[in-house]
GROMACS .gro file of N, CA and C in nm:
model
  513
    1MET      N    1   1.118  -0.931   0.812
    1MET     CA    2   0.977  -0.950   0.789
    1MET      C    3   0.960  -1.045   0.671
    2LYS      N    4   0.916  -1.166   0.701
    2LYS     CA    5   0.889  -1.266   0.597
    2LYS      C    6   0.743  -1.255   0.558
    3ILE      N    7   0.720  -1.216   0.436
    3ILE     CA    8   0.583  -1.203   0.389
    3ILE      C    9   0.571  -1.272   0.254
    4LYS      N   10   0.462  -1.338   0.235
    4LYS     CA   11   0.437  -1.412   0.111
    4LYS      C   12   0.370  -1.322   0.009
    5HIS      N   13   0.388  -1.359  -0.117
    5HIS     CA   14   0.328  -1.280  -0.225
    5HIS      C   15   0.176  -1.278  -0.217
    6TYR      N   16   0.115  -1.391  -0.179
    6TYR     CA   17  -0.031  -1.392  -0.172
    6TYR      C   18  -0.080  -1.297  -0.062
    7GLN      N   19  -0.002  -1.279   0.046
    7GLN     CA   20  -0.041  -1.185   0.150
    7GLN      C   21  -0.031  -1.041   0.099
    8LEU      N   22   0.072  -1.013   0.022
    8LEU     CA   23   0.084  -0.881  -0.042
    8LEU      C   24  -0.035  -0.858  -0.135
    9PHE      N   25  -0.070  -0.962  -0.211
    9PHE     CA   26  -0.181  -0.952  -0.305
    9PHE      C   27  -0.312  -0.921  -0.231
   10LEU      N   28  -0.340  -0.998  -0.127
   10LEU     CA   29  -0.464  -0.977  -0.052
   10LEU      C   30  -0.468  -0.838   0.013
   11ASP      N   31  -0.358  -0.799   0.074
   11ASP     CA   32  -0.355  -0.668   0.139
   11ASP      C   33  -0.364  -0.554   0.037
   12SER      N   34  -0.305  -0.573  -0.080
   12SER     CA   35  -0.309  -0.466  -0.180
   12SER      C   36  -0.449  -0.448  -0.238
   13ILE      N   37  -0.534  -0.549  -0.226
   13ILE     CA   38  -0.671  -0.537  -0.273
   13ILE      C   39  -0.767  -0.499  -0.160
   14LEU      N   40  -0.752  -0.565  -0.047
   14LEU     CA   41  -0.851  -0.551   0.060
   14LEU      C   42  -0.816  -0.446   0.166
   15HIS      N   43  -0.688  -0.418   0.186
   15HIS     CA   44  -0.646  -0.329   0.294
   15HIS      C   45  -0.549  -0.222   0.244
   16PRO      N   46  -0.599  -0.120   0.177
   16PRO     CA   47  -0.507  -0.020   0.121
   16PRO      C   48  -0.425   0.055   0.227
   17LYS      N   49  -0.476   0.065   0.348
   17LYS     CA   50  -0.400   0.136   0.451
   17LYS      C   51  -0.279   0.056   0.498
   18LYS      N   52  -0.281  -0.076   0.479
   18LYS     CA   53  -0.166  -0.159   0.516
   18LYS      C   54  -0.049  -0.139   0.420
   19LEU      N   55  -0.076  -0.082   0.304
   19LEU     CA   56   0.030  -0.065   0.205
   19LEU      C   57   0.141   0.026   0.255
   20ALA      N   58   0.108   0.116   0.344
   20ALA     CA   59   0.210   0.206   0.400
   20ALA      C   60   0.313   0.127   0.481
   21ALA      N   61   0.269   0.021   0.545
   21ALA     CA   62   0.362  -0.060   0.625
   21ALA      C   63   0.461  -0.134   0.536
   22TYR      N   64   0.420  -0.161   0.414
   22TYR     CA   65   0.507  -0.236   0.323
   22TYR      C   66   0.612  -0.149   0.255
   23ARG      N   67   0.613  -0.020   0.287
   23ARG     CA   68   0.714   0.068   0.227
   23ARG      C   69   0.855   0.033   0.270
   24MET      N   70   0.867  -0.043   0.377
   24MET     CA   71   0.999  -0.082   0.427
   24MET      C   72   1.043  -0.220   0.378
   25LEU      N   73   0.960  -0.285   0.298
   25LEU     CA   74   0.999  -0.415   0.242
   25LEU      C   75   1.122  -0.400   0.154
   26PRO      N   76   1.201  -0.504   0.143
   26PRO     CA   77   1.314  -0.499   0.049
   26PRO      C   78   1.262  -0.482  -0.094
   27ILE      N   79   1.332  -0.407  -0.173
   27ILE     CA   80   1.289  -0.378  -0.309
   27ILE      C   81   1.278  -0.506  -0.392
   28GLY      N   82   1.361  -0.603  -0.362
   28GLY     CA   83   1.356  -0.730  -0.436
   28GLY      C   84   1.223  -0.801  -0.422
   29LYS      N   85   1.165  -0.796  -0.305
   29LYS     CA   86   1.035  -0.859  -0.281
   29LYS      C   87   0.927  -0.790  -0.364
   30LEU      N   88   0.934  -0.657  -0.370
   30LEU     CA   89   0.837  -0.583  -0.449
   30LEU      C   90   0.855  -0.605  -0.598
   31ILE      N   91   0.979  -0.614  -0.643
   31ILE     CA   92   1.007  -0.640  -0.784
   31ILE      C   93   0.953  -0.778  -0.822
   32GLN      N   94   0.972  -0.878  -0.735
   32GLN     CA   95   0.915  -1.011  -0.760
   32GLN      C   96   0.763  -1.001  -0.774
   33TYR      N   97   0.701  -0.929  -0.683
   33TYR     CA   98   0.556  -0.914  -0.686
   33TYR      C   99   0.511  -0.847  -0.817
   34VAL      N  100   0.582  -0.742  -0.857
   34VAL     CA  101   0.547  -0.672  -0.981
   34VAL      C  102   0.562  -0.765  -1.100
   35PHE      N  103   0.665  -0.848  -1.101
   35PHE     CA  104   0.681  -0.941  -1.213
   35PHE      C  105   0.573  -1.049  -1.215
   36ILE      N  106   0.524  -1.087  -1.100
   36ILE     CA  107   0.410  -1.180  -1.096
   36ILE      C  108   0.288  -1.112  -1.157
   37LEU      N  109   0.267  -0.986  -1.123
   37LEU     CA  110   0.156  -0.909  -1.179
   37LEU      C  111   0.173  -0.892  -1.330
   38ILE      N  112   0.294  -0.866  -1.374
   38ILE     CA  113   0.323  -0.852  -1.517
   38ILE      C  114   0.295  -0.982  -1.590
   39THR      N  115   0.331  -1.093  -1.531
   39THR     CA  116   0.303  -1.223  -1.593
   39THR      C  117   0.153  -1.244  -1.608
   40PHE      N  118   0.076  -1.206  -1.507
   40PHE     CA  119  -0.070  -1.215  -1.515
   40PHE      C  120  -0.122  -1.132  -1.632
   41ILE      N  121  -0.077  -1.008  -1.642
   41ILE     CA  122  -0.121  -0.919  -1.750
   41ILE      C  123  -0.083  -0.977  -1.886
   42THR      N  124   0.039  -1.030  -1.896
   42THR     CA  125   0.086  -1.086  -2.022
   42THR      C  126   0.003  -1.207  -2.064
   43VAL      N  127  -0.030  -1.292  -1.969
   43VAL     CA  128  -0.111  -1.409  -2.002
   43VAL      C  129  -0.249  -1.366  -2.051
   44ILE      N  130  -0.310  -1.269  -1.985
   44ILE     CA  131  -0.441  -1.217  -2.029
   44ILE      C  132  -0.429  -1.158  -2.170
   45SER      N  133  -0.327  -1.079  -2.193
   45SER     CA  134  -0.306  -1.018  -2.325
   45SER      C  135  -0.281  -1.125  -2.432
   46PHE      N  136  -0.207  -1.229  -2.396
   46PHE     CA  137  -0.178  -1.336  -2.490
   46PHE      C  138  -0.305  -1.414  -2.524
   47ILE      N  139  -0.391  -1.433  -2.426
   47ILE     CA  140  -0.519  -1.500  -2.453
   47ILE      C  141  -0.602  -1.416  -2.550
   48GLN      N  142  -0.601  -1.285  -2.531
   48GLN     CA  143  -0.671  -1.197  -2.624
   48GLN      C  144  -0.610  -1.207  -2.764
   49PHE      N  145  -0.479  -1.214  -2.771
   49PHE     CA  146  -0.410  -1.228  -2.899
   49PHE      C  147  -0.451  -1.357  -2.967
   50LEU      N  148  -0.453  -1.466  -2.891
   50LEU     CA  149  -0.488  -1.596  -2.948
   50LEU      C  150  -0.632  -1.600  -2.997
   51THR      N  151  -0.721  -1.544  -2.920
   51THR     CA  152  -0.862  -1.547  -2.960
   51THR      C  153  -0.894  -1.444  -3.066
   52GLY      N  154  -0.815  -1.339  -3.075
   52GLY     CA  155  -0.839  -1.235  -3.174
   52GLY      C  156  -0.791  -1.269  -3.313
   53VAL      N  157  -0.692  -1.360  -3.326
   53VAL     CA  158  -0.637  -1.394  -3.458
   53VAL      C  159  -0.740  -1.466  -3.542
   54GLY      N  160  -0.817  -1.554  -3.482
   54GLY     CA  161  -0.913  -1.633  -3.558
   54GLY      C  162  -1.042  -1.561  -3.588
   55SER      N  163  -1.061  -1.438  -3.540
   55SER     CA  164  -1.189  -1.370  -3.558
   55SER      C  165  -1.187  -1.269  -3.672
   56SER      N  166  -1.090  -1.277  -3.761
   56SER     CA  167  -1.085  -1.181  -3.871
   56SER      C  168  -1.191  -1.217  -3.976
   57VAL      N  169  -1.229  -1.119  -4.053
   57VAL     CA  170  -1.331  -1.139  -4.156
   57VAL      C  171  -1.273  -1.224  -4.267
   58ASP      N  172  -1.350  -1.322  -4.311
   58ASP     CA  173  -1.306  -1.409  -4.420
   58ASP      C  174  -1.334  -1.343  -4.554
   59THR      N  175  -1.230  -1.300  -4.621
   59THR     CA  176  -1.242  -1.249  -4.757
   59THR      C  177  -1.143  -1.326  -4.842
   60SER      N  178  -1.160  -1.316  -4.970
   60SER     CA  179  -1.072  -1.391  -5.059
   60SER      C  180  -0.928  -1.340  -5.052
   61GLN      N  181  -0.908  -1.213  -5.025
   61GLN     CA  182  -0.773  -1.158  -5.016
   61GLN      C  183  -0.701  -1.203  -4.890
   62LEU      N  184  -0.772  -1.224  -4.782
   62LEU     CA  185  -0.711  -1.262  -4.655
   62LEU      C  186  -0.696  -1.413  -4.639
   63GLU      N  187  -0.755  -1.490  -4.728
   63GLU     CA  188  -0.753  -1.636  -4.713
   63GLU      C  189  -0.611  -1.692  -4.719
   64GLY      N  190  -0.530  -1.642  -4.811
   64GLY     CA  191  -0.392  -1.689  -4.822
   64GLY      C  192  -0.309  -1.652  -4.700
   65LEU      N  193  -0.329  -1.532  -4.651
   65LEU     CA  194  -0.258  -1.487  -4.532
   65LEU      C  195  -0.300  -1.569  -4.411
   66LYS      N  196  -0.427  -1.600  -4.402
   66LYS     CA  197  -0.477  -1.680  -4.290
   66LYS      C  198  -0.417  -1.821  -4.293
   67GLU      N  199  -0.407  -1.880  -4.410
   67GLU     CA  200  -0.346  -2.014  -4.423
   67GLU      C  201  -0.198  -2.008  -4.384
   68TYR      N  202  -0.129  -1.902  -4.428
   68TYR     CA  203   0.012  -1.887  -4.395
   68TYR      C  204   0.031  -1.873  -4.244
   69LEU      N  205  -0.054  -1.791  -4.181
   69LEU     CA  206  -0.045  -1.774  -4.036
   69LEU      C  207  -0.074  -1.904  -3.962
   70ASP      N  208  -0.169  -1.982  -4.013
   70ASP     CA  209  -0.197  -2.112  -3.950
   70ASP      C  210  -0.077  -2.205  -3.959
   71ASP      N  211  -0.001  -2.194  -4.068
   71ASP     CA  212   0.117  -2.280  -4.085
   71ASP      C  213   0.232  -2.241  -3.993
   72ILE      N  214   0.248  -2.113  -3.963
   72ILE     CA  215   0.364  -2.069  -3.884
   72ILE      C  216   0.328  -2.021  -3.743
   73LYS      N  217   0.205  -2.047  -3.698
   73LYS     CA  218   0.166  -1.995  -3.567
   73LYS      C  219   0.252  -2.051  -3.454
   74TRP      N  220   0.305  -2.169  -3.469
   74TRP     CA  221   0.394  -2.225  -3.366
   74TRP      C  222   0.519  -2.139  -3.351
   75LEU      N  223   0.554  -2.066  -3.455
   75LEU     CA  224   0.670  -1.977  -3.450
   75LEU      C  225   0.632  -1.836  -3.402
   76ILE      N  226   0.514  -1.791  -3.440
   76ILE     CA  227   0.470  -1.656  -3.404
   76ILE      C  228   0.436  -1.646  -3.256
   77TYR      N  229   0.371  -1.746  -3.200
   77TYR     CA  230   0.322  -1.738  -3.063
   77TYR      C  231   0.431  -1.719  -2.958
   78PRO      N  232   0.541  -1.792  -2.963
   78PRO     CA  233   0.645  -1.765  -2.862
   78PRO      C  234   0.704  -1.623  -2.871
   79PHE      N  235   0.725  -1.576  -2.995
   79PHE     CA  236   0.777  -1.440  -3.011
   79PHE      C  237   0.675  -1.336  -2.965
   80ALA      N  238   0.548  -1.363  -2.991
   80ALA     CA  239   0.444  -1.271  -2.948
   80ALA      C  240   0.439  -1.265  -2.796
   81PHE      N  241   0.452  -1.379  -2.729
   81PHE     CA  242   0.450  -1.381  -2.583
   81PHE      C  243   0.567  -1.304  -2.524
   82VAL      N  244   0.686  -1.326  -2.579
   82VAL     CA  245   0.805  -1.255  -2.530
   82VAL      C  246   0.791  -1.105  -2.557
   83PHE      N  247   0.741  -1.068  -2.672
   83PHE     CA  248   0.720  -0.928  -2.706
   83PHE      C  249   0.618  -0.865  -2.611
   84LEU      N  250   0.507  -0.933  -2.589
   84LEU     CA  251   0.406  -0.883  -2.495
   84LEU      C  252   0.463  -0.867  -2.355
   85PHE      N  253   0.542  -0.964  -2.310
   85PHE     CA  254   0.600  -0.957  -2.177
   85PHE      C  255   0.695  -0.838  -2.164
   86THR      N  256   0.776  -0.817  -2.267
   86THR     CA  257   0.872  -0.706  -2.265
   86THR      C  258   0.801  -0.571  -2.262
   87ILE      N  259   0.705  -0.554  -2.350
   87ILE     CA  260   0.631  -0.427  -2.356
   87ILE      C  261   0.552  -0.405  -2.226
   88THR      N  262   0.489  -0.509  -2.176
   88THR     CA  263   0.412  -0.498  -2.052
   88THR      C  264   0.502  -0.462  -1.935
   89THR      N  265   0.621  -0.520  -1.931
   89THR     CA  266   0.717  -0.488  -1.824
   89THR      C  267   0.753  -0.341  -1.827
   90PHE      N  268   0.789  -0.292  -1.945
   90PHE     CA  269   0.826  -0.151  -1.959
   90PHE      C  270   0.711  -0.060  -1.917
   91LEU      N  271   0.591  -0.087  -1.969
   91LEU     CA  272   0.478   0.000  -1.940
   91LEU      C  273   0.435  -0.007  -1.793
   92THR      N  274   0.444  -0.123  -1.733
   92THR     CA  275   0.407  -0.136  -1.592
   92THR      C  276   0.502  -0.059  -1.502
   93PHE      N  277   0.632  -0.073  -1.525
   93PHE     CA  278   0.727   0.001  -1.443
   93PHE      C  279   0.717   0.151  -1.467
   94LEU      N  280   0.689   0.191  -1.590
   94LEU     CA  281   0.668   0.333  -1.620
   94LEU      C  282   0.544   0.385  -1.547
   95ARG      N  283   0.436   0.308  -1.551
   95ARG     CA  284   0.313   0.348  -1.483
   95ARG      C  285   0.334   0.359  -1.332
   96ILE      N  286   0.403   0.261  -1.273
   96ILE     CA  287   0.429   0.265  -1.129
   96ILE      C  288   0.514   0.387  -1.095
   97SER      N  289   0.612   0.418  -1.178
   97SER     CA  290   0.698   0.533  -1.153
   97SER      C  291   0.621   0.665  -1.162
   98ILE      N  292   0.532   0.676  -1.260
   98ILE     CA  293   0.451   0.798  -1.274
   98ILE      C  294   0.357   0.812  -1.155
   99TYR      N  295   0.290   0.702  -1.118
   99TYR     CA  296   0.203   0.708  -1.000
   99TYR      C  297   0.285   0.735  -0.873
  100GLY      N  298   0.407   0.686  -0.869
  100GLY     CA  299   0.494   0.715  -0.755
  100GLY      C  300   0.524   0.864  -0.745
  101PHE      N  301   0.546   0.927  -0.860
  101PHE     CA  302   0.568   1.072  -0.862
  101PHE      C  303   0.444   1.146  -0.813
  102ILE      N  304   0.327   1.103  -0.860
  102ILE     CA  305   0.202   1.163  -0.814
  102ILE      C  306   0.186   1.140  -0.663
  103GLY      N  307   0.221   1.020  -0.619
  103GLY     CA  308   0.214   0.988  -0.476
  103GLY      C  309   0.307   1.073  -0.393
  104SER      N  310   0.426   1.104  -0.446
  104SER     CA  311   0.519   1.188  -0.370
  104SER      C  312   0.465   1.331  -0.359
  105ILE      N  313   0.393   1.376  -0.460
  105ILE     CA  314   0.328   1.507  -0.451
  105ILE      C  315   0.217   1.503  -0.346
  106LEU      N  316   0.137   1.397  -0.349
  106LEU     CA  317   0.032   1.381  -0.247
  106LEU      C  318   0.091   1.373  -0.107
  107LEU      N  319   0.204   1.306  -0.096
  107LEU     CA  320   0.271   1.291   0.033
  107LEU      C  321   0.304   1.427   0.092
  108LYS      N  322   0.359   1.515   0.010
  108LYS     CA  323   0.395   1.650   0.057
  108LYS      C  324   0.269   1.733   0.085
  109MET      N  325   0.169   1.720  -0.004
  109MET     CA  326   0.046   1.799   0.014
  109MET      C  327  -0.029   1.758   0.141
  110MET      N  328  -0.023   1.630   0.175
  110MET     CA  329  -0.095   1.581   0.293
  110MET      C  330  -0.012   1.594   0.421
  111GLY      N  331   0.113   1.640   0.407
  111GLY     CA  332   0.196   1.667   0.524
  111GLY      C  333   0.252   1.542   0.590
  112HIS      N  334   0.291   1.445   0.511
  112HIS     CA  335   0.348   1.322   0.565
  112HIS      C  336   0.492   1.305   0.520
  113LEU      N  337   0.567   1.233   0.602
  113LEU     CA  338   0.707   1.205   0.571
  113LEU      C  339   0.718   1.085   0.478
  114GLY      N  340   0.816   1.088   0.394
  114GLY     CA  341   0.842   0.975   0.306
  114GLY      C  342   0.932   1.016   0.193
  115GLU      N  343   0.993   0.918   0.135
  115GLU     CA  344   1.081   0.940   0.020
  115GLU      C  345   1.018   0.875  -0.102
  116TYR      N  346   1.070   0.910  -0.218
  116TYR     CA  347   1.018   0.854  -0.342
  116TYR      C  348   1.026   0.701  -0.341
  117ARG      N  349   1.134   0.646  -0.289
  117ARG     CA  350   1.149   0.501  -0.287
  117ARG      C  351   1.041   0.436  -0.202
  118HIS      N  352   0.996   0.501  -0.097
  118HIS     CA  353   0.888   0.447  -0.014
  118HIS      C  354   0.756   0.451  -0.088
  119ILE      N  355   0.728   0.566  -0.148
  119ILE     CA  356   0.600   0.580  -0.218
  119ILE      C  357   0.598   0.492  -0.343
  120TRP      N  358   0.713   0.467  -0.404
  120TRP     CA  359   0.719   0.376  -0.520
  120TRP      C  360   0.678   0.236  -0.477
  121ARG      N  361   0.726   0.191  -0.364
  121ARG     CA  362   0.690   0.058  -0.314
  121ARG      C  363   0.541   0.051  -0.283
  122THR      N  364   0.489   0.155  -0.223
  122THR     CA  365   0.346   0.160  -0.194
  122THR      C  366   0.266   0.158  -0.323
  123THR      N  367   0.311   0.234  -0.421
  123THR     CA  368   0.242   0.243  -0.548
  123THR      C  369   0.245   0.110  -0.624
  124ALA      N  370   0.355   0.039  -0.614
  124ALA     CA  371   0.364  -0.092  -0.681
  124ALA      C  372   0.254  -0.185  -0.633
  125LEU      N  373   0.219  -0.175  -0.507
  125LEU     CA  374   0.111  -0.257  -0.453
  125LEU      C  375  -0.026  -0.195  -0.481
  126ALA      N  376  -0.032  -0.063  -0.482
  126ALA     CA  377  -0.160   0.006  -0.503
  126ALA      C  378  -0.214  -0.013  -0.644
  127THR      N  379  -0.130  -0.048  -0.738
  127THR     CA  380  -0.177  -0.066  -0.876
  127THR      C  381  -0.239  -0.204  -0.899
  128THR      N  382  -0.235  -0.291  -0.800
  128THR     CA  383  -0.282  -0.428  -0.819
  128THR      C  384  -0.429  -0.436  -0.860
  129LEU      N  385  -0.517  -0.374  -0.782
  129LEU     CA  386  -0.660  -0.385  -0.810
  129LEU      C  387  -0.695  -0.326  -0.946
  130SER      N  388  -0.644  -0.209  -0.976
  130SER     CA  389  -0.676  -0.147  -1.105
  130SER      C  390  -0.622  -0.230  -1.221
  131THR      N  391  -0.506  -0.291  -1.203
  131THR     CA  392  -0.449  -0.375  -1.308
  131THR      C  393  -0.535  -0.497  -1.333
  132ILE      N  394  -0.578  -0.561  -1.227
  132ILE     CA  395  -0.661  -0.681  -1.243
  132ILE      C  396  -0.796  -0.645  -1.304
  133LEU      N  397  -0.859  -0.537  -1.256
  133LEU     CA  398  -0.987  -0.495  -1.313
  133LEU      C  399  -0.974  -0.461  -1.460
  134THR      N  400  -0.872  -0.387  -1.496
  134THR     CA  401  -0.851  -0.349  -1.635
  134THR      C  402  -0.829  -0.471  -1.722
  135SER      N  403  -0.751  -0.566  -1.672
  135SER     CA  404  -0.724  -0.687  -1.750
  135SER      C  405  -0.851  -0.770  -1.771
  136ILE      N  406  -0.930  -0.783  -1.668
  136ILE     CA  407  -1.053  -0.863  -1.680
  136ILE      C  408  -1.157  -0.790  -1.764
  137LEU      N  409  -1.171  -0.659  -1.743
  137LEU     CA  410  -1.270  -0.583  -1.818
  137LEU      C  411  -1.231  -0.562  -1.964
  138SER      N  412  -1.108  -0.593  -2.000
  138SER     CA  413  -1.068  -0.579  -2.140
  138SER      C  414  -1.139  -0.679  -2.230
  139PHE      N  415  -1.198  -0.782  -2.170
  139PHE     CA  416  -1.276  -0.879  -2.248
  139PHE      C  417  -1.418  -0.830  -2.274
  140THR      N  418  -1.457  -0.720  -2.210
  140THR     CA  419  -1.590  -0.665  -2.229
  140THR      C  420  -1.586  -0.556  -2.335
  141SER      N  421  -1.700  -0.497  -2.359
  141SER     CA  422  -1.708  -0.392  -2.462
  141SER      C  423  -1.694  -0.253  -2.403
  142LEU      N  424  -1.645  -0.242  -2.279
  142LEU     CA  425  -1.628  -0.111  -2.218
  142LEU      C  426  -1.523  -0.030  -2.293
  143ASN      N  427  -1.543   0.099  -2.295
  143ASN     CA  428  -1.452   0.192  -2.362
  143ASN      C  429  -1.317   0.195  -2.291
  144GLY      N  430  -1.208   0.198  -2.366
  144GLY     CA  431  -1.073   0.201  -2.309
  144GLY      C  432  -1.048   0.325  -2.226
  145THR      N  433  -1.102   0.440  -2.267
  145THR     CA  434  -1.085   0.563  -2.192
  145THR      C  435  -1.155   0.555  -2.058
  146PHE      N  436  -1.273   0.499  -2.057
  146PHE     CA  437  -1.349   0.481  -1.932
  146PHE      C  438  -1.272   0.392  -1.836
  147MET      N  439  -1.217   0.281  -1.886
  147MET     CA  440  -1.139   0.190  -1.801
  147MET      C  441  -1.014   0.258  -1.749
  148THR      N  442  -0.951   0.340  -1.829
  148THR     CA  443  -0.830   0.410  -1.787
  148THR      C  444  -0.862   0.508  -1.674
  149ILE      N  445  -0.970   0.581  -1.687
  149ILE     CA  446  -1.008   0.677  -1.583
  149ILE      C  447  -1.041   0.605  -1.453
  150ILE      N  448  -1.117   0.498  -1.461
  150ILE     CA  449  -1.150   0.419  -1.341
  150ILE      C  450  -1.022   0.366  -1.277
  151SER      N  451  -0.931   0.317  -1.359
  151SER     CA  452  -0.803   0.263  -1.310
  151SER      C  453  -0.723   0.372  -1.238
  152MET      N  454  -0.718   0.490  -1.296
  152MET     CA  455  -0.644   0.600  -1.234
  152MET      C  456  -0.706   0.640  -1.100
  153VAL      N  457  -0.837   0.649  -1.096
  153VAL     CA  458  -0.906   0.688  -0.973
  153VAL      C  459  -0.881   0.585  -0.863
  154ILE      N  460  -0.892   0.458  -0.896
  154ILE     CA  461  -0.869   0.352  -0.796
  154ILE      C  462  -0.726   0.358  -0.744
  155THR      N  463  -0.629   0.370  -0.834
  155THR     CA  464  -0.489   0.371  -0.793
  155THR      C  465  -0.457   0.492  -0.705
  156VAL      N  466  -0.501   0.610  -0.745
  156VAL     CA  467  -0.473   0.730  -0.666
  156VAL      C  468  -0.545   0.723  -0.532
  157ALA      N  469  -0.665   0.668  -0.529
  157ALA     CA  470  -0.737   0.653  -0.402
  157ALA      C  471  -0.663   0.557  -0.309
  158TYR      N  472  -0.610   0.448  -0.362
  158TYR     CA  473  -0.533   0.354  -0.279
  158TYR      C  474  -0.404   0.419  -0.228
  159ILE      N  475  -0.339   0.496  -0.314
  159ILE     CA  476  -0.217   0.564  -0.272
  159ILE      C  477  -0.248   0.665  -0.161
  160ALA      N  478  -0.353   0.744  -0.182
  160ALA     CA  479  -0.392   0.845  -0.081
  160ALA      C  480  -0.430   0.779   0.051
  161SER      N  481  -0.499   0.667   0.042
  161SER     CA  482  -0.538   0.595   0.163
  161SER      C  483  -0.414   0.543   0.238
  162ALA      N  484  -0.318   0.493   0.164
  162ALA     CA  485  -0.195   0.443   0.226
  162ALA      C  486  -0.114   0.558   0.286
  163ILE      N  487  -0.113   0.672   0.220
  163ILE     CA  488  -0.035   0.787   0.268
  163ILE      C  489  -0.084   0.833   0.406
  164THR      N  490  -0.212   0.814   0.434
  164THR     CA  491  -0.264   0.857   0.564
  164THR      C  492  -0.197   0.782   0.679
  165LYS      N  493  -0.136   0.669   0.651
  165LYS     CA  494  -0.067   0.590   0.754
  165LYS      C  495   0.083   0.617   0.758
  166TYR      N  496   0.133   0.703   0.669
  166TYR     CA  497   0.272   0.744   0.676
  166TYR      C  498   0.288   0.838   0.796
  167PRO      N  499   0.407   0.848   0.852
  167PRO     CA  500   0.426   0.939   0.967
  167PRO      C  501   0.405   1.085   0.924
  168LYS      N  502   0.349   1.163   1.015
  168LYS     CA  503   0.325   1.305   0.990
  168LYS      C  504   0.454   1.384   1.004
  169ILE      N  505   0.461   1.496   0.934
  169ILE     CA  506   0.574   1.589   0.949
  169ILE      C  507   0.553   1.664   1.080
  170LYS      N  508   0.656   1.664   1.164
  170LYS     CA  509   0.648   1.736   1.291
  170LYS      C  510   0.685   1.881   1.268
  171LYS      N  511   0.605   1.969   1.324
  171LYS     CA  512   0.628   2.113   1.303
  171LYS      C  513   0.695   2.174   1.423
   0.00000   0.00000   0.00000
């Protein structure tokens, strides 16, 4: 099955029930997709970092520090990007794994067949919409807790929707 990343992206946003079919994709394809998503998150976070540095309050005590940062920002920015990418990678894979565990519980509760590796692949795609919304809404004044709850609800709803297309347990 040859599938492009943009098709995975579109299906993960528009067709949550199709995510169950992607449980059989090679893990490498899903890992590539997750890293593309991580790169998107990192770029958004880096833009926030860049725009947030210049918005500090001008006081006499911070003036020297601000001048120093302006002098070495060419050195700070690459390290900040790599640091952001590393942390984002860790947190994204952790989040997918936790949602995968929740998905495996839902799988059993809903009476469908599947293994953790299948639900992990489904979850990797199911987190797309919530990740993009959270990244874009981070530029607004919405509360972080509110965004987290919305993100969780969207992801679990996508996982549950995909699980309905998993094969049923035969009794």
